[in-house]
Amino acid sequence: MLSIDRSIIDAIVAHARRDHPDEACGVVAGPAGRDTPTRHIPMENAARSMTFYEFDSMEHLRVWREMDDRDEEPVVIYHSHTATEAYPSRTDVAFAGEPGAHYLLVSTREPDTEEIRSFRIVDGVVTEEPVEIVDAAVDPHAVQSYMFGQSPATVDYECSDR
Amino acid sequence: MAIEVRIPTILRTYTGGAKVVEGAGDTLGDLLTDLDSRHGGLRARLVTDAGVLHRFVNVYVNDEDVRFLGALDAKLNDGDSVTILPAVAGGAFGFAAAAAIASHGAAAAVVPPSVTPRAVVR
């Protein structure tokens, strides 16, 4: 399960809306070994594409060094899909290089609502997990759980041979 | 001569879990060959069969992306620090993404075989 503060989710959604229709991407760092995302770092999408994202290599190095120096790790790696559902594409799975991270996907295809789902991607295997949004600003002990829709049967958005 | 190499989580299976290893070499290519002699399999995760760096692996010498230093020919000196990071990339994909991949990188850009789009136009 991914437990994440509402203010961080709000910031991620705002980032995704801001960059729509291009895909937005970023990281939420947290103290190493705690599995708690605490520091939101919006990243530049060097691909500036509606269907592809890639961290800028120099920003990537800088942010990963900074996390190292602060004894943090990338707890959440997020990106948006701007015309399709919030489910990892084959590309997402092939490139997933942080087995310890929660891969958070936000779909901004609907103008008024966001679909937010979280996955583990390890050795090419995708496992969806519940997202628990914690409203720390109101009461740190009051926790609301949301299970954003279970995955439907595999949907393949890639192009066919024709 | 010793060069410090920082290994990302996903490749630590080749280094017995070590986050930092040491190696030697006058160029990045030499260094990777040296590392592979002790950490068998590591080089193949970074270099394609065609002998170029994988498109979606970032390698840095000190603060520079090796793509701007000659890639595998990048010169190394004693005390340099090499950092390896798997690119963070993905997306909904499609023709536009294939085009982005094709136009983004070096001429040597190589898409890992597992994601080579079936309909890519070369």
Tab-separated table of C-alpha atoms in Angstrom:
chain	number	residue	atom	x	y	z
A	1	MET	CA	0.000	0.000	0.000
A	2	LEU	CA	1.105	3.548	-0.715
A	3	SER	CA	0.434	5.970	2.114
A	4	ILE	CA	0.787	9.564	1.001
A	5	ASP	CA	-0.121	12.961	2.341
A	6	ARG	CA	-3.002	14.729	0.659
A	7	SER	CA	-0.957	17.883	0.122
A	8	ILE	CA	1.556	15.888	-1.922
A	9	ILE	CA	-1.176	14.264	-4.011
A	10	ASP	CA	-2.657	17.713	-4.611
A	11	ALA	CA	0.726	19.013	-5.744
A	12	ILE	CA	1.229	16.056	-8.096
A	13	VAL	CA	-2.226	16.521	-9.611
A	14	ALA	CA	-1.580	20.251	-10.022
A	15	HIS	CA	1.689	19.460	-11.801
A	16	ALA	CA	-0.043	16.975	-14.104
A	17	ARG	CA	-2.794	19.519	-14.897
A	18	ARG	CA	-0.250	22.248	-15.523
A	19	ASP	CA	1.682	20.183	-18.061
A	20	HIS	CA	-1.379	18.634	-19.722
A	21	PRO	CA	-1.573	17.592	-22.581
A	22	ASP	CA	2.120	16.706	-22.204
A	23	GLU	CA	2.971	14.031	-19.706
A	24	ALA	CA	4.279	15.285	-16.360
A	25	CYS	CA	6.753	13.372	-14.219
A	26	GLY	CA	8.472	13.605	-10.887
A	27	VAL	CA	9.572	12.032	-7.659
A	28	VAL	CA	8.527	12.048	-4.038
A	29	ALA	CA	11.545	11.405	-1.859
A	30	GLY	CA	11.436	10.091	1.667
A	31	PRO	CA	13.813	8.936	4.394
A	32	ALA	CA	15.633	5.740	3.359
A	33	GLY	CA	13.949	2.569	4.524
A	34	ARG	CA	10.796	4.220	5.827
A	35	ASP	CA	8.558	3.888	2.755
A	36	THR	CA	7.136	7.325	3.526
A	37	PRO	CA	7.025	9.940	0.769
A	38	THR	CA	7.720	13.388	2.210
A	39	ARG	CA	9.435	15.654	-0.334
A	40	HIS	CA	7.777	16.352	-3.688
A	41	ILE	CA	10.186	17.053	-6.557
A	42	PRO	CA	8.486	17.883	-9.870
A	43	MET	CA	10.851	16.976	-12.697
A	44	GLU	CA	11.134	18.298	-16.200
A	45	ASN	CA	9.885	15.964	-18.911
A	46	ALA	CA	12.846	16.134	-21.275
A	47	ALA	CA	10.774	14.406	-23.967
A	48	ARG	CA	8.028	17.089	-23.802
A	49	SER	CA	5.619	14.598	-25.264
A	50	MET	CA	1.976	13.683	-24.872
A	51	THR	CA	2.853	9.994	-24.834
A	52	PHE	CA	6.345	9.764	-23.430
A	53	TYR	CA	8.318	11.071	-20.501
A	54	GLU	CA	11.957	10.993	-19.610
A	55	PHE	CA	13.802	12.721	-16.806
A	56	ASP	CA	16.422	15.203	-17.969
A	57	SER	CA	19.702	13.390	-17.362
A	58	MET	CA	21.421	16.254	-15.545
A	59	GLU	CA	18.416	17.000	-13.342
A	60	HIS	CA	18.172	13.273	-12.638
A	61	LEU	CA	21.789	13.186	-11.411
A	62	ARG	CA	21.365	16.308	-9.319
A	63	VAL	CA	18.173	15.095	-7.629
A	64	TRP	CA	19.494	11.567	-7.006
A	65	ARG	CA	22.700	13.021	-5.475
A	66	GLU	CA	20.658	15.309	-3.300
A	67	MET	CA	18.590	12.364	-2.071
A	68	ASP	CA	21.799	10.452	-1.354
A	69	ASP	CA	23.198	13.366	0.639
A	70	ARG	CA	19.985	13.598	2.649
A	71	ASP	CA	19.793	9.842	3.186
A	72	GLU	CA	16.588	9.717	1.189
A	73	GLU	CA	15.355	7.436	-1.561
A	74	PRO	CA	12.819	7.797	-4.373
A	75	VAL	CA	9.736	6.473	-2.587
A	76	VAL	CA	7.340	7.486	-5.355
A	77	ILE	CA	8.028	7.958	-9.061
A	78	TYR	CA	5.026	9.479	-10.779
A	79	HIS	CA	3.940	10.442	-14.234
A	80	SER	CA	0.737	11.292	-15.997
A	81	HIS	CA	-1.092	9.716	-18.878
A	82	THR	CA	-3.016	12.465	-20.564
A	83	ALA	CA	-5.340	10.524	-22.865
A	84	THR	CA	-5.418	7.028	-21.414
A	85	GLU	CA	-6.046	5.318	-18.103
A	86	ALA	CA	-3.677	5.430	-15.133
A	87	TYR	CA	-2.234	2.005	-15.761
A	88	PRO	CA	1.402	1.224	-16.626
A	89	SER	CA	1.977	0.882	-20.349
A	90	ARG	CA	4.340	-1.680	-21.750
A	91	THR	CA	6.874	1.127	-22.044
A	92	ASP	CA	6.451	1.999	-18.364
A	93	VAL	CA	7.068	-1.600	-17.398
A	94	ALA	CA	10.092	-2.009	-19.655
A	95	PHE	CA	11.763	1.103	-18.274
A	96	ALA	CA	10.883	0.704	-14.604
A	97	GLY	CA	14.327	0.800	-13.017
A	98	GLU	CA	13.608	1.457	-9.359
A	99	PRO	CA	12.285	-1.782	-7.874
A	100	GLY	CA	11.822	-0.172	-4.467
A	101	ALA	CA	9.620	2.660	-5.706
A	102	HIS	CA	5.866	3.068	-5.857
A	103	TYR	CA	4.979	3.929	-9.444
A	104	LEU	CA	2.142	6.421	-9.210
A	105	LEU	CA	0.127	7.176	-12.323
A	106	VAL	CA	-2.274	10.057	-12.739
A	107	SER	CA	-4.654	10.218	-15.666
A	108	THR	CA	-5.751	13.681	-16.707
A	109	ARG	CA	-7.886	12.542	-19.640
A	110	GLU	CA	-11.049	13.735	-17.859
A	111	PRO	CA	-11.043	17.500	-17.315
A	112	ASP	CA	-12.830	17.383	-13.962
A	113	THR	CA	-11.628	14.229	-12.275
A	114	GLU	CA	-8.282	12.527	-11.867
A	115	GLU	CA	-7.636	8.853	-11.759
A	116	ILE	CA	-4.761	8.076	-9.374
A	117	ARG	CA	-3.362	4.590	-9.058
A	118	SER	CA	-0.183	3.097	-7.666
A	119	PHE	CA	1.844	0.081	-8.713
A	120	ARG	CA	4.921	-1.893	-7.893
A	121	ILE	CA	6.890	-2.817	-10.977
A	122	VAL	CA	9.564	-5.429	-10.298
A	123	ASP	CA	11.238	-7.553	-12.958
A	124	GLY	CA	8.519	-6.695	-15.449
A	125	VAL	CA	5.692	-7.702	-13.122
A	126	VAL	CA	3.059	-5.065	-12.336
A	127	THR	CA	1.195	-5.255	-9.047
A	128	GLU	CA	-1.440	-2.682	-8.214
A	129	GLU	CA	-1.661	-1.522	-4.624
A	130	PRO	CA	-4.165	0.588	-2.672
A	131	VAL	CA	-3.477	4.300	-2.207
A	132	GLU	CA	-4.090	5.679	1.254
A	133	ILE	CA	-4.375	9.436	1.331
A	134	VAL	CA	-3.460	10.841	4.704
A	135	ASP	CA	-4.947	14.156	5.699
A	136	ALA	CA	-2.179	15.280	8.002
A	137	ALA	CA	-3.347	18.873	8.023
A	138	VAL	CA	-6.596	17.942	9.689
A	139	ASP	CA	-5.723	15.134	12.052
A	140	PRO	CA	-2.704	12.889	11.699
A	141	HIS	CA	-4.655	9.964	13.088
A	142	ALA	CA	-7.637	10.354	10.810
A	143	VAL	CA	-6.873	8.255	7.790
A	144	GLN	CA	-9.067	7.805	4.804
A	145	SER	CA	-8.516	4.899	2.512
A	146	TYR	CA	-9.284	4.947	-1.137
A	147	MET	CA	-8.991	2.013	-3.395
A	148	PHE	CA	-8.844	3.500	-6.818
A	149	GLY	CA	-10.462	1.091	-9.207
A	150	GLN	CA	-8.977	-2.344	-9.535
A	151	SER	CA	-7.186	-3.067	-12.744
A	152	PRO	CA	-9.341	-4.212	-15.586
A	153	ALA	CA	-8.110	-6.964	-17.826
A	154	THR	CA	-4.996	-5.958	-19.676
A	155	VAL	CA	-5.551	-3.122	-22.066
A	156	ASP	CA	-3.006	-2.679	-24.770
A	157	TYR	CA	-2.670	0.866	-26.006
A	158	GLU	CA	0.252	0.211	-28.234
A	159	CYS	CA	0.055	0.341	-31.937
A	160	SER	CA	-0.562	-2.834	-33.801
A	161	ASP	CA	1.341	-3.722	-36.896
A	162	ARG	CA	-1.012	-1.776	-39.095
B	1	MET	CA	44.288	3.552	-10.600
B	2	ALA	CA	41.089	3.591	-8.674
B	3	ILE	CA	37.820	4.984	-9.910
B	4	GLU	CA	34.778	4.964	-7.693
B	5	VAL	CA	31.642	3.642	-9.376
B	6	ARG	CA	28.180	4.174	-7.924
B	7	ILE	CA	25.830	1.320	-8.723
B	8	PRO	CA	22.042	1.807	-8.856
B	9	THR	CA	19.770	-0.466	-6.831
B	10	ILE	CA	18.627	-2.447	-9.840
B	11	LEU	CA	22.189	-3.456	-10.769
B	12	ARG	CA	23.413	-4.315	-7.283
B	13	THR	CA	22.636	-7.970	-7.910
B	14	TYR	CA	25.888	-7.925	-9.906
B	15	THR	CA	27.924	-6.352	-7.103
B	16	GLY	CA	26.783	-8.488	-4.192
B	17	GLY	CA	24.602	-5.641	-3.025
B	18	ALA	CA	27.415	-3.084	-2.971
B	19	LYS	CA	26.377	0.476	-3.675
B	20	VAL	CA	29.884	1.629	-4.536
B	21	VAL	CA	32.610	-0.440	-6.183
B	22	GLU	CA	36.061	0.423	-7.469
B	23	GLY	CA	37.531	-0.199	-10.851
B	24	ALA	CA	40.284	0.867	-13.207
B	25	GLY	CA	40.606	1.969	-16.799
B	26	ASP	CA	41.730	4.809	-19.035
B	27	THR	CA	38.319	5.080	-20.636
B	28	LEU	CA	34.786	4.262	-19.619
B	29	GLY	CA	34.886	1.247	-21.944
B	30	ASP	CA	38.003	-0.058	-20.202
B	31	LEU	CA	36.458	0.544	-16.816
B	32	LEU	CA	33.330	-1.440	-17.691
B	33	THR	CA	35.445	-4.318	-18.976
B	34	ASP	CA	37.445	-4.241	-15.752
B	35	LEU	CA	34.272	-4.201	-13.647
B	36	ASP	CA	32.815	-7.068	-15.639
B	37	SER	CA	35.793	-9.251	-14.741
B	38	ARG	CA	34.714	-9.089	-11.106
B	39	HIS	CA	30.998	-8.401	-11.533
B	40	GLY	CA	30.105	-10.644	-14.434
B	41	GLY	CA	27.069	-9.525	-16.405
B	42	LEU	CA	27.205	-5.889	-15.377
B	43	ARG	CA	28.677	-4.672	-18.653
B	44	ALA	CA	25.973	-6.342	-20.725
B	45	ARG	CA	23.351	-4.317	-18.849
B	46	LEU	CA	25.063	-1.096	-19.920
B	47	VAL	CA	26.487	-1.813	-23.353
B	48	THR	CA	24.593	-3.229	-26.315
B	49	ASP	CA	25.720	-6.090	-28.516
B	50	ALA	CA	26.658	-3.416	-31.031
B	51	GLY	CA	29.133	-2.043	-28.500
B	52	VAL	CA	27.470	1.256	-27.609
B	53	LEU	CA	25.954	2.474	-24.363
B	54	HIS	CA	22.305	1.592	-23.929
B	55	ARG	CA	20.124	4.555	-24.783
B	56	PHE	CA	18.224	4.341	-21.497
B	57	VAL	CA	21.123	4.102	-19.098
B	58	ASN	CA	22.693	7.320	-17.889
B	59	VAL	CA	26.382	7.231	-17.016
B	60	TYR	CA	28.153	10.221	-15.550
B	61	VAL	CA	31.814	10.988	-14.969
B	62	ASN	CA	31.912	13.305	-11.996
B	63	ASP	CA	29.183	15.813	-12.957
B	64	GLU	CA	29.081	15.202	-16.702
B	65	ASP	CA	26.848	12.952	-18.767
B	66	VAL	CA	29.247	10.708	-20.700
B	67	ARG	CA	27.231	11.269	-23.872
B	68	PHE	CA	28.952	14.643	-23.994
B	69	LEU	CA	32.374	13.177	-23.212
B	70	GLY	CA	32.624	10.565	-25.929
B	71	ALA	CA	30.454	7.857	-24.345
B	72	LEU	CA	32.525	4.667	-23.953
B	73	ASP	CA	35.609	6.572	-25.123
B	74	ALA	CA	35.277	9.077	-22.291
B	75	LYS	CA	38.667	9.521	-20.645
B	76	LEU	CA	38.992	8.658	-16.975
B	77	ASN	CA	41.510	9.757	-14.392
B	78	ASP	CA	42.471	8.430	-11.007
B	79	GLY	CA	40.010	9.679	-8.438
B	80	ASP	CA	37.142	10.182	-10.866
B	81	SER	CA	33.706	9.191	-9.724
B	82	VAL	CA	31.415	7.364	-12.140
B	83	THR	CA	27.679	7.228	-11.473
B	84	ILE	CA	25.278	4.884	-13.231
B	85	LEU	CA	21.550	5.641	-13.190
B	86	PRO	CA	18.870	3.828	-15.155
B	87	ALA	CA	16.921	6.467	-17.090
B	88	VAL	CA	13.537	7.225	-15.593
B	89	ALA	CA	11.273	7.083	-18.610
B	90	GLY	CA	7.994	5.699	-19.840
B	91	GLY	CA	4.643	6.979	-20.901
B	92	ALA	CA	1.504	6.033	-22.737
B	93	PHE	CA	3.605	5.434	-25.830
B	94	GLY	CA	2.605	5.252	-29.484
B	95	PHE	CA	4.012	6.674	-32.680
B	96	ALA	CA	4.826	10.024	-31.118
B	97	ALA	CA	6.931	8.325	-28.478
B	98	ALA	CA	8.793	6.307	-31.039
B	99	ALA	CA	9.545	9.554	-32.820
B	100	ALA	CA	10.642	11.165	-29.558
B	101	ILE	CA	13.023	8.305	-28.888
B	102	ALA	CA	14.386	8.432	-32.390
B	103	SER	CA	14.962	12.172	-32.378
B	104	HIS	CA	16.069	12.605	-28.802
B	105	GLY	CA	19.295	10.801	-28.522
B	106	ALA	CA	22.521	10.091	-30.254
B	107	ALA	CA	22.646	8.341	-33.578
B	108	ALA	CA	23.613	5.305	-31.576
B	109	ALA	CA	20.289	5.372	-29.748
B	110	VAL	CA	19.220	1.895	-28.935
B	111	VAL	CA	15.819	1.001	-27.604
B	112	PRO	CA	15.956	-2.092	-25.411
B	113	PRO	CA	14.641	-5.024	-27.487
B	114	SER	CA	11.792	-5.575	-25.056
B	115	VAL	CA	10.285	-2.201	-25.895
B	116	THR	CA	11.096	-1.851	-29.541
B	117	PRO	CA	7.766	-0.671	-30.865
B	118	ARG	CA	6.355	-3.075	-33.365
B	119	ALA	CA	5.301	-0.300	-35.674
B	120	VAL	CA	8.283	1.981	-35.410
B	121	VAL	CA	9.335	3.608	-38.646
B	122	ARG	CA	13.071	3.818	-39.050
